[in-house]
Structures are given as structure tokens and as C-alpha cells.
Coordinates of C-alpha atoms in Angstrom, one line a residue:
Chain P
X1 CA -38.7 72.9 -40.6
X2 CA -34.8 71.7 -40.9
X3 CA -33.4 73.3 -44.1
X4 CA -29.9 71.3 -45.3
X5 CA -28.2 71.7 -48.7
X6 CA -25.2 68.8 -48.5
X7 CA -25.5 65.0 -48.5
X8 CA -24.3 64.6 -45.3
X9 CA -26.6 66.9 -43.3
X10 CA -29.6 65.5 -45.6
X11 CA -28.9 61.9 -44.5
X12 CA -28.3 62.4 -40.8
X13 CA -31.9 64.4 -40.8
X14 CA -33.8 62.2 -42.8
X15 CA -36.0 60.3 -40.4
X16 CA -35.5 56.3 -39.7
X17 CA -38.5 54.1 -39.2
X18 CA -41.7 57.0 -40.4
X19 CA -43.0 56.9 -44.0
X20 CA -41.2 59.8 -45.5
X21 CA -43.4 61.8 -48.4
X22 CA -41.2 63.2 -50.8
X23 CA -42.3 66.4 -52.8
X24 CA -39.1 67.2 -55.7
X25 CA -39.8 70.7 -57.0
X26 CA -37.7 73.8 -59.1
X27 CA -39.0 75.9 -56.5
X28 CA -40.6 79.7 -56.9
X29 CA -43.3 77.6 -55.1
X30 CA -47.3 78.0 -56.3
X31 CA -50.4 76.8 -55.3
X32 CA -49.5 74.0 -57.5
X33 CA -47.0 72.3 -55.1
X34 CA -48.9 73.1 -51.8
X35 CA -51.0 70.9 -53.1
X36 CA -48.5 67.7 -53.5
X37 CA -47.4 69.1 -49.7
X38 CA -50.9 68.5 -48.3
X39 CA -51.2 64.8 -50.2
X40 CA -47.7 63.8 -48.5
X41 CA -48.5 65.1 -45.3
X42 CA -52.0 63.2 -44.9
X43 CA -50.5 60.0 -46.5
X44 CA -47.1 60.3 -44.5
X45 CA -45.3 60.9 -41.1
X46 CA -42.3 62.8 -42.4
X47 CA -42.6 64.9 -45.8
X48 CA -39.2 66.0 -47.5
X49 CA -39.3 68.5 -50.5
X50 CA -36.4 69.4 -52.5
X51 CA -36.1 73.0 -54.1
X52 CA -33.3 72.2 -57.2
X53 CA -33.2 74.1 -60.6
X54 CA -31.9 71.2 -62.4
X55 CA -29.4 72.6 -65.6
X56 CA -29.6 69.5 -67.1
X57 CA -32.6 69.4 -67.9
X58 CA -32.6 72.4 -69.7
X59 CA -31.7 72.9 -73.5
X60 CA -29.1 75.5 -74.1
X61 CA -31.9 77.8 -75.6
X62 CA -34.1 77.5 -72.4
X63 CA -34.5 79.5 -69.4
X64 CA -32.3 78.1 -67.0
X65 CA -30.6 81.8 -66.7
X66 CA -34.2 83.4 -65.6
X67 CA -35.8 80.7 -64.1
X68 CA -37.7 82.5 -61.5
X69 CA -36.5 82.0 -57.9
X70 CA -37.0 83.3 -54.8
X71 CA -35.5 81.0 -51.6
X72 CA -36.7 83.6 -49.1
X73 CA -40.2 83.2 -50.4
X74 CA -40.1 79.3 -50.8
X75 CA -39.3 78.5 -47.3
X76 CA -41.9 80.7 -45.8
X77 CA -44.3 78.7 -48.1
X78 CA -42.9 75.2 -47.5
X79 CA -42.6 76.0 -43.9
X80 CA -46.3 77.0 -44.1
X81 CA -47.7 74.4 -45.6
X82 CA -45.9 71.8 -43.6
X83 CA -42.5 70.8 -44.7
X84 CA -40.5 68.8 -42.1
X85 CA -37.3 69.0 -44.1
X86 CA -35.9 71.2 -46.9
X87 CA -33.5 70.2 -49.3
X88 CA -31.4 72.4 -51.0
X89 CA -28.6 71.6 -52.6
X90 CA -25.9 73.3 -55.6
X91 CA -25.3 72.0 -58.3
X92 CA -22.5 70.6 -57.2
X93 CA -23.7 68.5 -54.6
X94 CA -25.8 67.1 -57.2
X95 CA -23.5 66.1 -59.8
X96 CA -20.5 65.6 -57.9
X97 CA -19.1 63.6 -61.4
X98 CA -21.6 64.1 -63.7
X99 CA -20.2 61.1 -65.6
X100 CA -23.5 59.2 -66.3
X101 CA -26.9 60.1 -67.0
X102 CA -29.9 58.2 -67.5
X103 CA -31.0 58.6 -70.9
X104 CA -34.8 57.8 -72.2
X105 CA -35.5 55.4 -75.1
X106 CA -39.4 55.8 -75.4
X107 CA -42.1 58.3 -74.7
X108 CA -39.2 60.9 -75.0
X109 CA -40.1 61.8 -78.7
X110 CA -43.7 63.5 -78.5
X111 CA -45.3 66.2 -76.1
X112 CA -42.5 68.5 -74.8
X113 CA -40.1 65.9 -75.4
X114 CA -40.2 66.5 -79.1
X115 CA -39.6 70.1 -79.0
X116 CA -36.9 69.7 -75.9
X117 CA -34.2 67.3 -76.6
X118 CA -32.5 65.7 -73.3
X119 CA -35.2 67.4 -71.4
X120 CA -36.4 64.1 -70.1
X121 CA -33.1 62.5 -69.5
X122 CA -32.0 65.6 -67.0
X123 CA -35.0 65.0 -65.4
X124 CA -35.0 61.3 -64.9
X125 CA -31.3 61.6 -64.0
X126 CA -32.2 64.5 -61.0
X127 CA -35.2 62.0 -59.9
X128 CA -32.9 58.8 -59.7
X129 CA -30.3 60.9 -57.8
X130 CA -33.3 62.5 -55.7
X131 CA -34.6 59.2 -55.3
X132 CA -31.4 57.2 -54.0
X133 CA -30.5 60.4 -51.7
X134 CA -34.2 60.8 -49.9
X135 CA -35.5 57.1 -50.3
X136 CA -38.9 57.9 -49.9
X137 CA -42.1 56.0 -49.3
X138 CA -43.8 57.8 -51.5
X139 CA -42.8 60.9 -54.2
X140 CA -45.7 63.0 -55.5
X141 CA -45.9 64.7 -58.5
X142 CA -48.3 67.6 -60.8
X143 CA -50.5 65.8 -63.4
X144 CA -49.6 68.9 -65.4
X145 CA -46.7 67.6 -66.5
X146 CA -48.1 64.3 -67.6
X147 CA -45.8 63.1 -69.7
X148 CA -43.1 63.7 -66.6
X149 CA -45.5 62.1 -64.9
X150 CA -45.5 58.7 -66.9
X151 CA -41.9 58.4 -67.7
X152 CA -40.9 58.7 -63.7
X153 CA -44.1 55.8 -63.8
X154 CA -41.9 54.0 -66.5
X155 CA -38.5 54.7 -64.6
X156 CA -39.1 53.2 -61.1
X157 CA -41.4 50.5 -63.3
X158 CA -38.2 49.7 -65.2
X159 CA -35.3 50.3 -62.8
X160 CA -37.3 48.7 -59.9
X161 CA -37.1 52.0 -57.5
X162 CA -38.9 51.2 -54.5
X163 CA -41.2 54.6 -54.3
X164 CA -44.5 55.0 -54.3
X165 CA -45.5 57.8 -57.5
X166 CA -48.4 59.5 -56.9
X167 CA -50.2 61.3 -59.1
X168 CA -52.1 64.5 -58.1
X169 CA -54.4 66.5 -60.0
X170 CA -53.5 70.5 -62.1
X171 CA -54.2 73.4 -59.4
X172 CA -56.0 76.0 -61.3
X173 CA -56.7 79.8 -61.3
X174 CA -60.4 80.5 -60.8
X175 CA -60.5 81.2 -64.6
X176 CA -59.4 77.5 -65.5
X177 CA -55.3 78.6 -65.9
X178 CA -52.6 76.1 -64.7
X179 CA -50.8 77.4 -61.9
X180 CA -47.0 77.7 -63.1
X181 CA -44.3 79.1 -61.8
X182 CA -43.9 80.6 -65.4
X183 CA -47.0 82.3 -65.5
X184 CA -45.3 85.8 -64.1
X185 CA -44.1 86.0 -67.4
X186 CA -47.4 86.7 -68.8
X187 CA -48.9 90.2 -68.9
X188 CA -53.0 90.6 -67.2
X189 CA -54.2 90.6 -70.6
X190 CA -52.1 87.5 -71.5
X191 CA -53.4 85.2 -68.4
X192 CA -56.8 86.5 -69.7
X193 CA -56.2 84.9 -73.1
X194 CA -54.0 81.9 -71.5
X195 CA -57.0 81.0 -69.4
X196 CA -58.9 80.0 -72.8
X197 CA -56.7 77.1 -72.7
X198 CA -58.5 75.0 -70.4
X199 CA -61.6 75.9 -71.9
X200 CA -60.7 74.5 -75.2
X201 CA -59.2 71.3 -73.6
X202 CA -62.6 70.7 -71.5
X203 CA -64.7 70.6 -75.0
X204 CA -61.8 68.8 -76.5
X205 CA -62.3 65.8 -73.3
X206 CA -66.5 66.1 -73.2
X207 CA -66.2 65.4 -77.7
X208 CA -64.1 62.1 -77.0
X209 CA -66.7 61.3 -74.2
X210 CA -69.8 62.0 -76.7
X211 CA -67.9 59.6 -79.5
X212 CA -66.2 62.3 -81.6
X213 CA -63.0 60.5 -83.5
X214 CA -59.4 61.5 -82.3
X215 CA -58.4 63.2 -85.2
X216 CA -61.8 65.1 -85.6
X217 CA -61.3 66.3 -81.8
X218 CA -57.1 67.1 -82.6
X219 CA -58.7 69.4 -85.3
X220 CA -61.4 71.7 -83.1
X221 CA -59.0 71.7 -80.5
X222 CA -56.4 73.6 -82.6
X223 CA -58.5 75.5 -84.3
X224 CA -59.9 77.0 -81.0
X225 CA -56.2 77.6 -79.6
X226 CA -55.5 79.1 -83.0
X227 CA -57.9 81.5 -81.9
X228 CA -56.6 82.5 -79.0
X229 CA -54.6 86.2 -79.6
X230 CA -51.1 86.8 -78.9
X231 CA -49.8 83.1 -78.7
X232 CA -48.3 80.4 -80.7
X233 CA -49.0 76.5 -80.7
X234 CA -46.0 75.0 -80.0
X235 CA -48.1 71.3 -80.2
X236 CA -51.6 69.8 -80.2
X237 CA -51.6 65.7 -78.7
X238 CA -54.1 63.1 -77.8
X239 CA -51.7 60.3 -76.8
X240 CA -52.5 56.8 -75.1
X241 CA -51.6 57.4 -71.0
X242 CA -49.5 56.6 -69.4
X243 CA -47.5 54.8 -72.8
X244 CA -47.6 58.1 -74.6
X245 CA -47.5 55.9 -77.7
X246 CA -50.8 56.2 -80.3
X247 CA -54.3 57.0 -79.3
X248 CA -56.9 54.6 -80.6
X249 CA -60.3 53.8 -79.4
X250 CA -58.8 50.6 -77.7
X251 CA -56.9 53.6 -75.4
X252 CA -58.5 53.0 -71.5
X253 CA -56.8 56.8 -71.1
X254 CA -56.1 59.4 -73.6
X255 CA -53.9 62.4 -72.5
X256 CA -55.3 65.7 -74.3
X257 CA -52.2 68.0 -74.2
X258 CA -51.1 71.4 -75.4
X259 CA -48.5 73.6 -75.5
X260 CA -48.5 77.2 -76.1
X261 CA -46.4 80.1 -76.9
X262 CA -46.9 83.3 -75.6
X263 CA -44.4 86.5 -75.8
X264 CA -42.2 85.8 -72.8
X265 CA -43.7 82.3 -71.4
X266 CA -44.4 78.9 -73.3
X267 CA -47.8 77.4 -70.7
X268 CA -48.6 73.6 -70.9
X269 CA -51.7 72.0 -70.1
X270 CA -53.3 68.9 -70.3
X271 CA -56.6 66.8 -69.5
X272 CA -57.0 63.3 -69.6
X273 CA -60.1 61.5 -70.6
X274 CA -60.8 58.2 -68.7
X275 CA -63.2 55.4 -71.2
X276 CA -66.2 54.6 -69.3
Chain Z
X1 CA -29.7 28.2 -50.4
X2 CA -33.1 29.4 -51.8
X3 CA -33.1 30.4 -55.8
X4 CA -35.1 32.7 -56.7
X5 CA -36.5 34.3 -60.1
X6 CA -39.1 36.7 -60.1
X7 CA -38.8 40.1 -58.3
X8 CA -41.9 39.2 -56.0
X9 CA -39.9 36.3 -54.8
X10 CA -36.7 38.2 -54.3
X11 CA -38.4 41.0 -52.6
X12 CA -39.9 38.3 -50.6
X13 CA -36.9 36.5 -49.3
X14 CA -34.3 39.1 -48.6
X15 CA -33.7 39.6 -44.9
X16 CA -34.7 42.9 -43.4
X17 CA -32.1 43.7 -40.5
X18 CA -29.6 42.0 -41.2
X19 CA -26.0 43.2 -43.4
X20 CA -26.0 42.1 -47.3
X21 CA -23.7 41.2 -49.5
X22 CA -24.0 40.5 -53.1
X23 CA -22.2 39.7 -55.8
X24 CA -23.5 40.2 -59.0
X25 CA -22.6 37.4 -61.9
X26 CA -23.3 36.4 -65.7
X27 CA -22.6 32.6 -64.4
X28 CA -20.3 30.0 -65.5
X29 CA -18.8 30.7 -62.0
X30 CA -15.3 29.8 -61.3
X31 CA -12.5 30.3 -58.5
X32 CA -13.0 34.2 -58.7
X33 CA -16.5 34.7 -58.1
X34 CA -15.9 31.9 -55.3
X35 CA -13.3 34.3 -53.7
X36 CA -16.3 37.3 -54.1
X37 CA -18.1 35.4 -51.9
X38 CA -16.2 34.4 -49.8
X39 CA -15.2 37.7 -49.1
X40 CA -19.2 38.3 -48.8
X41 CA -19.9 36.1 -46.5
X42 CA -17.3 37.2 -43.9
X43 CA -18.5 40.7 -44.1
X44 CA -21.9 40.2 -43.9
X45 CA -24.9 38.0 -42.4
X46 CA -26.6 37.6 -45.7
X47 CA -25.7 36.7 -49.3
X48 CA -27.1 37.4 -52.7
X49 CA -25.7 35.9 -55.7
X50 CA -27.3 36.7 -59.1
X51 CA -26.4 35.0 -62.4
X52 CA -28.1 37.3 -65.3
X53 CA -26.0 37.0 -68.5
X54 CA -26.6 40.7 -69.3
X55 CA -27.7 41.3 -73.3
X56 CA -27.4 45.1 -73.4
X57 CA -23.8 45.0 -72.6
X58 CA -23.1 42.3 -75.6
X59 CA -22.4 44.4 -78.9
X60 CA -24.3 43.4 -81.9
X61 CA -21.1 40.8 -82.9
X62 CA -20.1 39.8 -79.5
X63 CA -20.7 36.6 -78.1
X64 CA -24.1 36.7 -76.2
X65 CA -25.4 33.4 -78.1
X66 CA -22.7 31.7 -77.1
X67 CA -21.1 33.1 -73.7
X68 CA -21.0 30.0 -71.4
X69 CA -23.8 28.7 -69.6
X70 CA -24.4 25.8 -66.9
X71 CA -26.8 27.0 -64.1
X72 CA -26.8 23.5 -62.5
X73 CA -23.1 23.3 -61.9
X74 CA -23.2 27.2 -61.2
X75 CA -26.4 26.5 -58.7
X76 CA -23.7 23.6 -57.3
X77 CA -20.8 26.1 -56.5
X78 CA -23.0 28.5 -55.4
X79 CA -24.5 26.6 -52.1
X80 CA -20.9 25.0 -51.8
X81 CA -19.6 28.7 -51.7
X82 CA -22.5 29.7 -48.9
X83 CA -24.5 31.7 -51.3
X84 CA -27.9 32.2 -49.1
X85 CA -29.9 33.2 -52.3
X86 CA -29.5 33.2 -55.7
X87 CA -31.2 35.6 -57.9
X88 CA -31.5 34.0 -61.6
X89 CA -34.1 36.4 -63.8
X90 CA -34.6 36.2 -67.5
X91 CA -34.3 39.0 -69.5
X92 CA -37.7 40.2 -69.6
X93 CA -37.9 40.4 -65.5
X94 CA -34.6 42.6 -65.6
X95 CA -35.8 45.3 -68.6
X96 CA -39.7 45.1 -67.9
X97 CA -40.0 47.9 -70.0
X98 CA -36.5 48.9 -71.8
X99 CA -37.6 52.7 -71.8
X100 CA -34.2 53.7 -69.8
X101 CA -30.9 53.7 -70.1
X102 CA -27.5 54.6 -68.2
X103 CA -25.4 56.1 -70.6
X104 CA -21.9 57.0 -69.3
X105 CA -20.2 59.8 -69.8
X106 CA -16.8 59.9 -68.7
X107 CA -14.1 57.1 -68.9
X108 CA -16.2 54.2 -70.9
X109 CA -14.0 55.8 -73.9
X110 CA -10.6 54.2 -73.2
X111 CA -9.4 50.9 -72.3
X112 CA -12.5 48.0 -72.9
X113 CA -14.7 50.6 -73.7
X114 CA -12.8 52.0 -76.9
X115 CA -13.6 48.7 -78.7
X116 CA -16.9 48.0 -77.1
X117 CA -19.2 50.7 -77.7
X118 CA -22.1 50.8 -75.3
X119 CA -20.7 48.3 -73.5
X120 CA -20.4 50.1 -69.7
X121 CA -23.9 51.6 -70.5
X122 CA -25.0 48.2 -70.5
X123 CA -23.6 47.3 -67.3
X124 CA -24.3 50.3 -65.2
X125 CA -27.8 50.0 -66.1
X126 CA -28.3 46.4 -64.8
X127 CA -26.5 47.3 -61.8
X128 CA -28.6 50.3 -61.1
X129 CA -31.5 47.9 -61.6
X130 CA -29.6 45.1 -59.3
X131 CA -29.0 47.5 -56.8
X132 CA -32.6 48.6 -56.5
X133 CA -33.8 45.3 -56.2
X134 CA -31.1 43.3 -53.6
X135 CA -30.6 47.1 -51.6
X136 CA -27.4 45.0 -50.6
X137 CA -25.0 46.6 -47.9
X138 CA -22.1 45.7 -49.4
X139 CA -21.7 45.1 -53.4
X140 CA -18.2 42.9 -54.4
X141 CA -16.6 42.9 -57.5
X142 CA -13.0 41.9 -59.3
X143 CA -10.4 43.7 -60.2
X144 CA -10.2 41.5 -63.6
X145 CA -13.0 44.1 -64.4
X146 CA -11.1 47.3 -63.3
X147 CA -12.3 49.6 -65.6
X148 CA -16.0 47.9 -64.7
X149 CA -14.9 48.6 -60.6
X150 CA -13.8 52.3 -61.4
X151 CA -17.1 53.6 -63.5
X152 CA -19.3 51.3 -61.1
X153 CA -17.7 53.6 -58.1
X154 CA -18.2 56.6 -59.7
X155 CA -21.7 56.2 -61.0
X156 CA -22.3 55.1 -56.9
X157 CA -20.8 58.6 -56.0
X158 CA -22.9 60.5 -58.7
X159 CA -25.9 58.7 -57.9
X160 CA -25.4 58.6 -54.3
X161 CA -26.5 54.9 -54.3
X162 CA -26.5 53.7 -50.9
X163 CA -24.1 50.7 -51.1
X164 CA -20.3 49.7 -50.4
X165 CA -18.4 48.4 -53.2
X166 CA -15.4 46.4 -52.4
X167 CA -13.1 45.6 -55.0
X168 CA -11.2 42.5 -54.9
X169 CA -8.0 41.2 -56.2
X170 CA -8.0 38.9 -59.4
X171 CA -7.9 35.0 -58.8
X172 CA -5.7 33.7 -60.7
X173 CA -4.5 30.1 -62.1
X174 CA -1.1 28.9 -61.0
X175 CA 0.9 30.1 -64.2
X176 CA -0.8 33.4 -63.6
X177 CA -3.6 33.5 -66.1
X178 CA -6.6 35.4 -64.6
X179 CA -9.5 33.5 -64.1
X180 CA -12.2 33.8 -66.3
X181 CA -15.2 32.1 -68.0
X182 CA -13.9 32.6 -71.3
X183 CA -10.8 30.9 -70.4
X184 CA -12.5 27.5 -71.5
X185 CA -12.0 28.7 -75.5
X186 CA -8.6 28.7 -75.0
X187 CA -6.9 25.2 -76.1
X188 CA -3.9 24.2 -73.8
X189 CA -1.2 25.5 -76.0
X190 CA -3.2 28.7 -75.8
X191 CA -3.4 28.6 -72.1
X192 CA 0.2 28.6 -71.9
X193 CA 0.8 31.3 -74.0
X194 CA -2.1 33.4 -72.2
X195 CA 0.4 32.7 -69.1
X196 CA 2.9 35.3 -70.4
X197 CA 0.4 38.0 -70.0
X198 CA 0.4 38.1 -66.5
X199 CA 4.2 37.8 -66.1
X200 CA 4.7 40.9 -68.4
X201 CA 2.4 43.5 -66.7
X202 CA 4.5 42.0 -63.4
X203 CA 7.4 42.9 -65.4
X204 CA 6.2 46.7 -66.5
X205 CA 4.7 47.0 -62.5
X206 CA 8.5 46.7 -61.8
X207 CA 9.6 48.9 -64.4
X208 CA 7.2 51.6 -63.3
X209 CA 8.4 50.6 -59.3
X210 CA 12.3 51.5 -60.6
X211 CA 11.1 54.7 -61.7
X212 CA 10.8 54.4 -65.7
X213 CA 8.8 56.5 -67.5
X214 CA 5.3 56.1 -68.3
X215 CA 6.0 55.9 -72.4
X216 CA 8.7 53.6 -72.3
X217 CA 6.7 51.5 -69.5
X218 CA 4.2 50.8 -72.7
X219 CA 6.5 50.3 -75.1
X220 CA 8.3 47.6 -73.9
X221 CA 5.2 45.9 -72.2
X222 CA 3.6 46.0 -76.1
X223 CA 6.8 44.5 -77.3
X224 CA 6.7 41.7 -74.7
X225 CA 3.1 41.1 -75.5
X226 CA 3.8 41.3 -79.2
X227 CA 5.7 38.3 -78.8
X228 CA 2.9 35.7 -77.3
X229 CA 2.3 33.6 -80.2
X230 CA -1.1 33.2 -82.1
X231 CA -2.1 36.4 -80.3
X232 CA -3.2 39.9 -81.2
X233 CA -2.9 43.0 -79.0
X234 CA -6.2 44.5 -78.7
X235 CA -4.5 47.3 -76.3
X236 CA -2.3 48.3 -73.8
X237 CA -2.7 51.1 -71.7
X238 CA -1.5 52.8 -68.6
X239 CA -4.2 55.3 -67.2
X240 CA -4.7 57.0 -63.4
X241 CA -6.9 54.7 -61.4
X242 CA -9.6 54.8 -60.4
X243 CA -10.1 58.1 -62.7
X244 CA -9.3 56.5 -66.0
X245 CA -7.8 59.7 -67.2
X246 CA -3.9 60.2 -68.3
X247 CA -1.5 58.5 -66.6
X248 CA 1.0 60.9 -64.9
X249 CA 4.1 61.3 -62.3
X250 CA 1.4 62.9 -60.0
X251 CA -0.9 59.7 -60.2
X252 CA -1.1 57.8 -57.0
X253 CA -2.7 54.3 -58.6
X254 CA -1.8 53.6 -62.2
X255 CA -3.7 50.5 -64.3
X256 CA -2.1 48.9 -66.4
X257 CA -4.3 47.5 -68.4
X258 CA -4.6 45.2 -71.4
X259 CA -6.2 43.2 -73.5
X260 CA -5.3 40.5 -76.5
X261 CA -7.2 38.5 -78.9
X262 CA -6.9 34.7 -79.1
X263 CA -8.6 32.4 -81.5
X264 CA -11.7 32.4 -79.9
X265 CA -11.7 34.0 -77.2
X266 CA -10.5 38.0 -76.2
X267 CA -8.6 37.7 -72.8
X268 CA -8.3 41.3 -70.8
X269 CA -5.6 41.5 -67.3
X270 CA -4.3 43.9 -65.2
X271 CA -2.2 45.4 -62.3
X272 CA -2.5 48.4 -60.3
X273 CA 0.6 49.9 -59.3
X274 CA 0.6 52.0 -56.1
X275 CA 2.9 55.0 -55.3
X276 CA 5.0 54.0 -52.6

């Protein structure tokens, strides 16, 4: 595995002629992304991952300070799992001017965009540079953040990126919790209690599948994460996917998805339910 | 020449392995986009012309409705030229979805961009989308647009799109009025007029060559200006190319830009003055 943080060393490595997977992560690597590493490598010759902590797309509040990392750690793990070619650039090889961003106009508004303004439009901006910098065949990214998921859909829909997004299922604990690179912020007894999570958004998908109305399923499923001890709901959604817009029973997908507070680490989670 | 306007049929027809050029247009073609492509076709074995009258860079009382339009005398010139294909989308090809935009950041505020607000937003998100679909070697554009050539450069460097852009000098009539599709509002009288602009940013070019001072520079170049009948001055500026900050002794390239209302029609010209 080739590790290069500038431009130039990037572009001279990247391979001419293979299909190149592309795997974009924060690093502080999980289960979570070994996962996207073994899609890429059985669906291309060459598979690039990026380890970036990306400051735009975190609010000034936020936990761009103590965002866990751990480089040592990360390349043993991408080197393990695969990785031809490690990207891993500053900050300022990323935003050598800084002096346009790409800024999103729908789907922005609900989910974790509601709560974290801009959020979305550092992370389109990192993809598009990310994007024109690796040119990959195909880029794969964690269902768990779905609503990432379908705006980078909406992006290279809209701005006519030739990549191919791949979507790839939420890696799990045994007990049903996400992996998350923020989940060593939570205490035994926490990932206990965050593990009920899941469970409350599996009921939440088998009601829509027996007929229960969207609002009537909304209101179990915060009840039941009201119950959970020591946390906070930060939001309750059943959305249309991938237009994040309304759900209705016309909706061919409807994205279940939470977000919860606990003492030192805010978990998301999500299910979708596919009609029919 | 083959004219193309769906993406499946661009896609389709551009070459793979061979060099191309394009030069993106809003039509009504004259003797400057001719000299863009002429320029393209000796650099390159393949060119793209689009003609895409662009409505997110139109203000809400600019002249979208009625900027000139003739595709078959455009379609004309553009196979006399040597265009190999010409791209010709509507609007709802170009923003599929709308759920994007580029917003700039840094040096839309001055110049063009201090009177039309969301203007360079407008045009660096078609060209993102342009790039992504022609994935030309080489992109040409005039320095009529010069504050257009110096934030398209820079969002290329912050994005790290891979593609040339060659600026090229402004085409201009015999009296010296830069050519431009707005130019048919202007009646003759008006034409001459217009004529003066060009001979007093020669004039201040001079002054700033003999070692005046930036200030006075402006002053007198406002007075001249000021004296062009049935005109307004929209502005006059002298900034540091291609930043678009303050103009100082240390700059190497200064614009001087300007702009100046007519009846019916806003004309803007400029010359770049280069440190011996």
C-alpha cells in the first residue's frame, strides 16, 4: 500500500487504464469502512481510500477539535483490508483557495441537516474536490448516513460526475449498534442502552410493512427512544428515499431515521423500508 | 459538425484519445468566440462548442427573456469556424435536479459581481457541470470576461478540475469596441460613443506604464469616461489580476476594469497592464 498526502504524488500513483474504487472516509477506521474496502476491492482493480477530517463540514460547535484519530492505527487497518493507495492530505492541500463551495438547495433542511447548518455543503464540497482529484470508477459509501448518501446521489445526478455511488449496507455490533467511529465516547453501560436503537427502528420498519400509518409509526418510535435512559432525541424521521422530501404511502422507500444524544456522543441510525 | 442535445448523445460522440477543446458559449456568436476557436482547434484534435444561455446567472431584472438568440446563424458560424460538435441543451438537461449550487466566496464581490449578485455562482456552477460532461483538455475563454477568466481559474485550482484554461485576448471592432452580443442594442451613434471606452483604458494603461499612481490612474480614467455622452458609469476599477484583490505597487498584472450603461444595453472592457 502507497501512502501520499499532496496532489502531485496522488496523481502520478493513481493507476491509468484499471477501474479504480474509491473509499472517502474521516478515518479512526471501524468495521464500518472495512466493509466499503471489501465492496471496492471485489468490484475493482485498484481501490483508493482517502483519510480527511473535513473542517468544513463541521459547525463551530461540533467536534472537529476531538474528532478521534489515530493514522498509526488507520493504515495498519487499510493496509489490512486491502488498500492499494492512501490518501492523505492537510488541509491545505485541500482548500488551496477555499473561494467556492458547493452549497445545497434541497434535502439539506431535515435529518442532520436541520440541526447542522452547512454540514452538507462541506461535505459535498470535500466529495467534488475528492471526486475531480481521484476520478474514480466507482465511490462507495455507509447507508448509515443516508441522507449523505442521497445528496452525493443528487450531486453527481445534478453536476453530471462520472462515478459510480454505491450504496452499502450499516455494519452492526452483535447487539444491533451502528459501528461509529463516535461510539468510544460512550460508556459500557451507554452502548448497552445505545444498542436499543436499532431495536426500536426494526419494529418501527416491520409496523410500515404490516400497514401501520406514518405518523402512527413516528409516534411508537419516539416513544420507545424516549425510553431509552441517559439520552436525548435530537430527531425522529420517516422521509421519502432517496428525495428526503415527504413520506406518503405513494413513497416506493421510506428512510426511518434517528438521532440521539447521549452525554459525550450524538449516534445516528437509520433503516429503510422497501414497498413490496 | 454533429449537434448534439441530450447528455446520452454528448457522452456518445466525444472522442476518447484524442486532445479537447471547448469553448463554452450563451450563442449569438460573433468574431470573438470565432477567435476561441480558432485558438481551439490549433491546439487540439477535437472541438466542443456549447451554446446554453445560462438562467441562474441572469438576476431576477436582467435580460434573460430577451438576450439574443439565433441558433441557425450560430449553427452556421459554428461549422464555418471548424466546431466538430456542438453541444445545445435546454435548461432542464443542464439542472436535472437544481439541488446544488457553487457559491463563490472570494472575488465575485467587486467589479461585475458588486452589481450582479449571484451572478459568478451562476456561472461556475454551469461550468462545473460543463466540465463534467465535455472532460475537455483544454477549456478557452475571453478576456472581455476577465473577472469570469480569474474566478473560473481559481475555482479549477480549488477544485482541482482536470482541465487547461486559456485565456484569450478580446476581439475587438476597428474603432476598438469589444466585441460582444449585446453590442446589437447599441444604435450607431451609440457605437461610436462606446468607441471611447476602449481608447481611455489605453490611455490610463499608459498612465500606469509612466509610473502614475494607482488613485489618480482612476480618477482621470472616470473623468474621461464621464464624458461619453448618453452614458452612465456603472464602475471603474483597478484591482490585482488574476486575484481580484487591491491594486498595489507590488502587483504584477493590474485590470483595469470597467463597465458603463447605455440605453439598452450595459457594455463592460478591459486591459491588463503587466509590470515590465
Amino acid at each position: 500500500m502507497k501512502i501520499v498526502s499532496t496532489v502531485e504524488e496522488l496523481r502520478h500513483t493513481l493507476p491509468t487504464n484499471q477501474t479504480v474504487g474509491f473509499v472517502p472516509t474521516m478515518g479512526y477506521l471501524h468495521e464500518g469502512h472495512m466493509s466499503l474496502v471489501e465492496n471496492a476491492r471485489r468490484e475493482n482493480d485498484f481501490v483508493v481510500m482517502s483519510i480527511f477530517v473535513n473542517p468544513t463540514q463541521f459547525g463551530p460547535n461540533e467536534d472537529l477539535d476531538r474528532y478521534p484519530r489515530d493514522f498509526e492505527r488507520d493504515e495498519k487497518l487499510a493496509r489490512e483490508a486491502g488498500v492499494d493507495l492512501l490518501f492523505y492530505p492537510t488541509t491545505e492541500t485541500m482548500y488551496p483557495l477555499d473561494m467556492a463551495r458547493v452549497t445545497v438547495r434541497q434535502g439539506a433542511d431535515v435529518l442532520c441537516g436541520a440541526s447542522r447548518p452547512g454540514h452538507f455543503d462541506g461535505v459535498l464540497t470535500i466529495v467534488s474536490k475528492l471526486f475531480n482529484l481521484v476520478q474514480p470508477t466507482r465511490a462507495y459509501f455507509g447507508l448509515k448516513d443516508a441522507q449523505q448518501v442521497a445528496l452525493i446521489e443528487g450531486y453527481v445526478r445534478d453536476y453530471f460526475v462520472p462515478v459510480d455511488i454505491r450504496r452499502c449496507p450499516i455494519i452492526r455490533e452483535e447487539t444491533g449498534l451502528a459501528k461509529s467511529s463516535r461510539n468510544v465516547y460512550l460508556s459500557d453501560v451507554e452502548k448497552e442502552e445505545a444498542s436499543q436503537i436499532f431495536k426500536a427502528l426494526t419494529v418501527a420498519r416491520e409496523a410500515l410493512e404490516s400497514g401501520h400509518k406514518i405518523e402512527e409509526v413516528k409516534r411508537q418510535l419516539t416513544e420507545r427512544l424516549d425510553g431509552i435512559p441517559n439520552s436525548q432525541i435530537d430527531y425522529v424521521e420517516l422521509v421519502d428515499y432517496p428525495t428526503l422530501g415527504v413520506a406518503s404511502s405513494d413513497s416506493n422507500e421510506i428512510l426511518i431515521a434517528v438521532a440521539v444524544q447521549f452525554e459525550r456522543a450524538r449516534l445516528i441510525d437509520n433503516v429503510i423500508w422497501k414497498k413490496g
